[in-house]
């Protein structure tokens, strides 16, 4: 891959390449909720093909912005609480933790959310359990609901209704 001096141009070309290589639809949804707390949530972000594509660029070429995309497509959905400026990682917080640590320690880069198109940096996903275990029942119920929605979206996107347990065959 040839890199230019224009990072925006590089990422644009990579986005086009990922979309043409991966046969998945770009059906990521952003849910905006202003009921209890104001937050934005991604739904349907996990994409195995795009994960593999961006992961290669992130690790092999050391492109920080590629790590942003890799983290989102590999690790799945998240919430962003606007008033508190806190991210909650719904599918696999440890996956986000691994990407966060890799980008910081190897590239000196802090991950940023791409799907929400906001100019914020991801909060440290490695400590999510610490602030999430404060006993706030409403937050826990919200997480459970949102996690269930996210898992349903991942299940549907990966044709979960067609899964088979081959061990029984």
PDB file of C-alpha atoms in Angstrom, residues 28-84:
ATOM      1  CA  UNK A  28     -24.699   0.851  11.254  1.00  0.00           C
ATOM      2  CA  UNK A  29     -27.369   2.670  13.208  1.00  0.00           C
ATOM      3  CA  UNK A  30     -26.887   5.470  15.684  1.00  0.00           C
ATOM      4  CA  UNK A  31     -29.500   5.640  18.425  1.00  0.00           C
ATOM      5  CA  UNK A  32     -29.952   9.004  20.117  1.00  0.00           C
ATOM      6  CA  UNK A  33     -31.667   8.922  23.495  1.00  0.00           C
ATOM      7  CA  UNK A  34     -32.555  11.886  25.654  1.00  0.00           C
ATOM      8  CA  UNK A  35     -34.845  10.157  28.174  1.00  0.00           C
ATOM      9  CA  UNK A  36     -32.796   9.386  31.308  1.00  0.00           C
ATOM     10  CA  UNK A  37     -29.357  10.534  30.221  1.00  0.00           C
ATOM     11  CA  UNK A  38     -28.481  11.989  26.888  1.00  0.00           C
ATOM     12  CA  UNK A  39     -26.473   9.434  24.955  1.00  0.00           C
ATOM     13  CA  UNK A  40     -25.670   8.186  21.483  1.00  0.00           C
ATOM     14  CA  UNK A  41     -25.255   4.476  20.790  1.00  0.00           C
ATOM     15  CA  UNK A  42     -23.977   2.482  17.854  1.00  0.00           C
ATOM     16  CA  UNK A  43     -25.901  -0.623  16.772  1.00  0.00           C
ATOM     17  CA  UNK A  44     -24.547  -3.171  14.294  1.00  0.00           C
ATOM     18  CA  UNK A  45     -20.952  -1.951  14.317  1.00  0.00           C
ATOM     19  CA  UNK A  46     -19.235  -5.366  14.511  1.00  0.00           C
ATOM     20  CA  UNK A  47     -18.015  -6.510  11.081  1.00  0.00           C
ATOM     21  CA  UNK A  48     -15.509  -9.372  10.808  1.00  0.00           C
ATOM     22  CA  UNK A  49     -14.333  -8.538   7.284  1.00  0.00           C
ATOM     23  CA  UNK A  50     -13.756  -4.859   8.021  1.00  0.00           C
ATOM     24  CA  UNK A  51     -12.145  -5.847  11.323  1.00  0.00           C
ATOM     25  CA  UNK A  52      -9.550  -7.935   9.461  1.00  0.00           C
ATOM     26  CA  UNK A  53      -9.002  -5.177   6.891  1.00  0.00           C
ATOM     27  CA  UNK A  54      -8.427  -2.349   9.391  1.00  0.00           C
ATOM     28  CA  UNK A  55      -6.548  -4.508  11.893  1.00  0.00           C
ATOM     29  CA  UNK A  56      -3.884  -5.227   9.275  1.00  0.00           C
ATOM     30  CA  UNK A  57      -3.356  -1.520   8.552  1.00  0.00           C
ATOM     31  CA  UNK A  58      -3.394  -0.642  12.250  1.00  0.00           C
ATOM     32  CA  UNK A  59      -0.808  -3.234  13.281  1.00  0.00           C
ATOM     33  CA  UNK A  60       1.410  -3.528  10.216  1.00  0.00           C
ATOM     34  CA  UNK A  61       1.546   0.114   9.140  1.00  0.00           C
ATOM     35  CA  UNK A  62       1.093   1.772  12.540  1.00  0.00           C
ATOM     36  CA  UNK A  63      -1.672   4.094  11.383  1.00  0.00           C
ATOM     37  CA  UNK A  64      -3.529   5.398  14.445  1.00  0.00           C
ATOM     38  CA  UNK A  65      -6.712   6.298  12.617  1.00  0.00           C
ATOM     39  CA  UNK A  66      -6.831   2.782  11.157  1.00  0.00           C
ATOM     40  CA  UNK A  67      -6.810   1.523  14.762  1.00  0.00           C
ATOM     41  CA  UNK A  68      -9.935   3.637  15.397  1.00  0.00           C
ATOM     42  CA  UNK A  69     -11.778   1.757  12.675  1.00  0.00           C
ATOM     43  CA  UNK A  70     -10.280  -1.608  13.650  1.00  0.00           C
ATOM     44  CA  UNK A  71     -11.403  -1.198  17.263  1.00  0.00           C
ATOM     45  CA  UNK A  72     -14.956  -0.337  16.230  1.00  0.00           C
ATOM     46  CA  UNK A  73     -15.354  -3.122  13.668  1.00  0.00           C
ATOM     47  CA  UNK A  74     -13.598  -5.757  15.828  1.00  0.00           C
ATOM     48  CA  UNK A  75     -15.058  -4.869  19.223  1.00  0.00           C
ATOM     49  CA  UNK A  76     -18.581  -3.758  18.376  1.00  0.00           C
ATOM     50  CA  UNK A  77     -21.033  -1.305  19.830  1.00  0.00           C
ATOM     51  CA  UNK A  78     -20.649   1.407  22.425  1.00  0.00           C
ATOM     52  CA  UNK A  79     -22.569   4.215  24.105  1.00  0.00           C
ATOM     53  CA  UNK A  80     -21.437   7.791  24.567  1.00  0.00           C
ATOM     54  CA  UNK A  81     -23.005   9.695  27.473  1.00  0.00           C
ATOM     55  CA  UNK A  82     -22.853  13.311  26.339  1.00  0.00           C
ATOM     56  CA  UNK A  83     -23.257  15.130  29.642  1.00  0.00           C
ATOM     57  CA  UNK A  84     -20.666  13.008  31.391  1.00  0.00           C
TER      58      UNK A  84
END
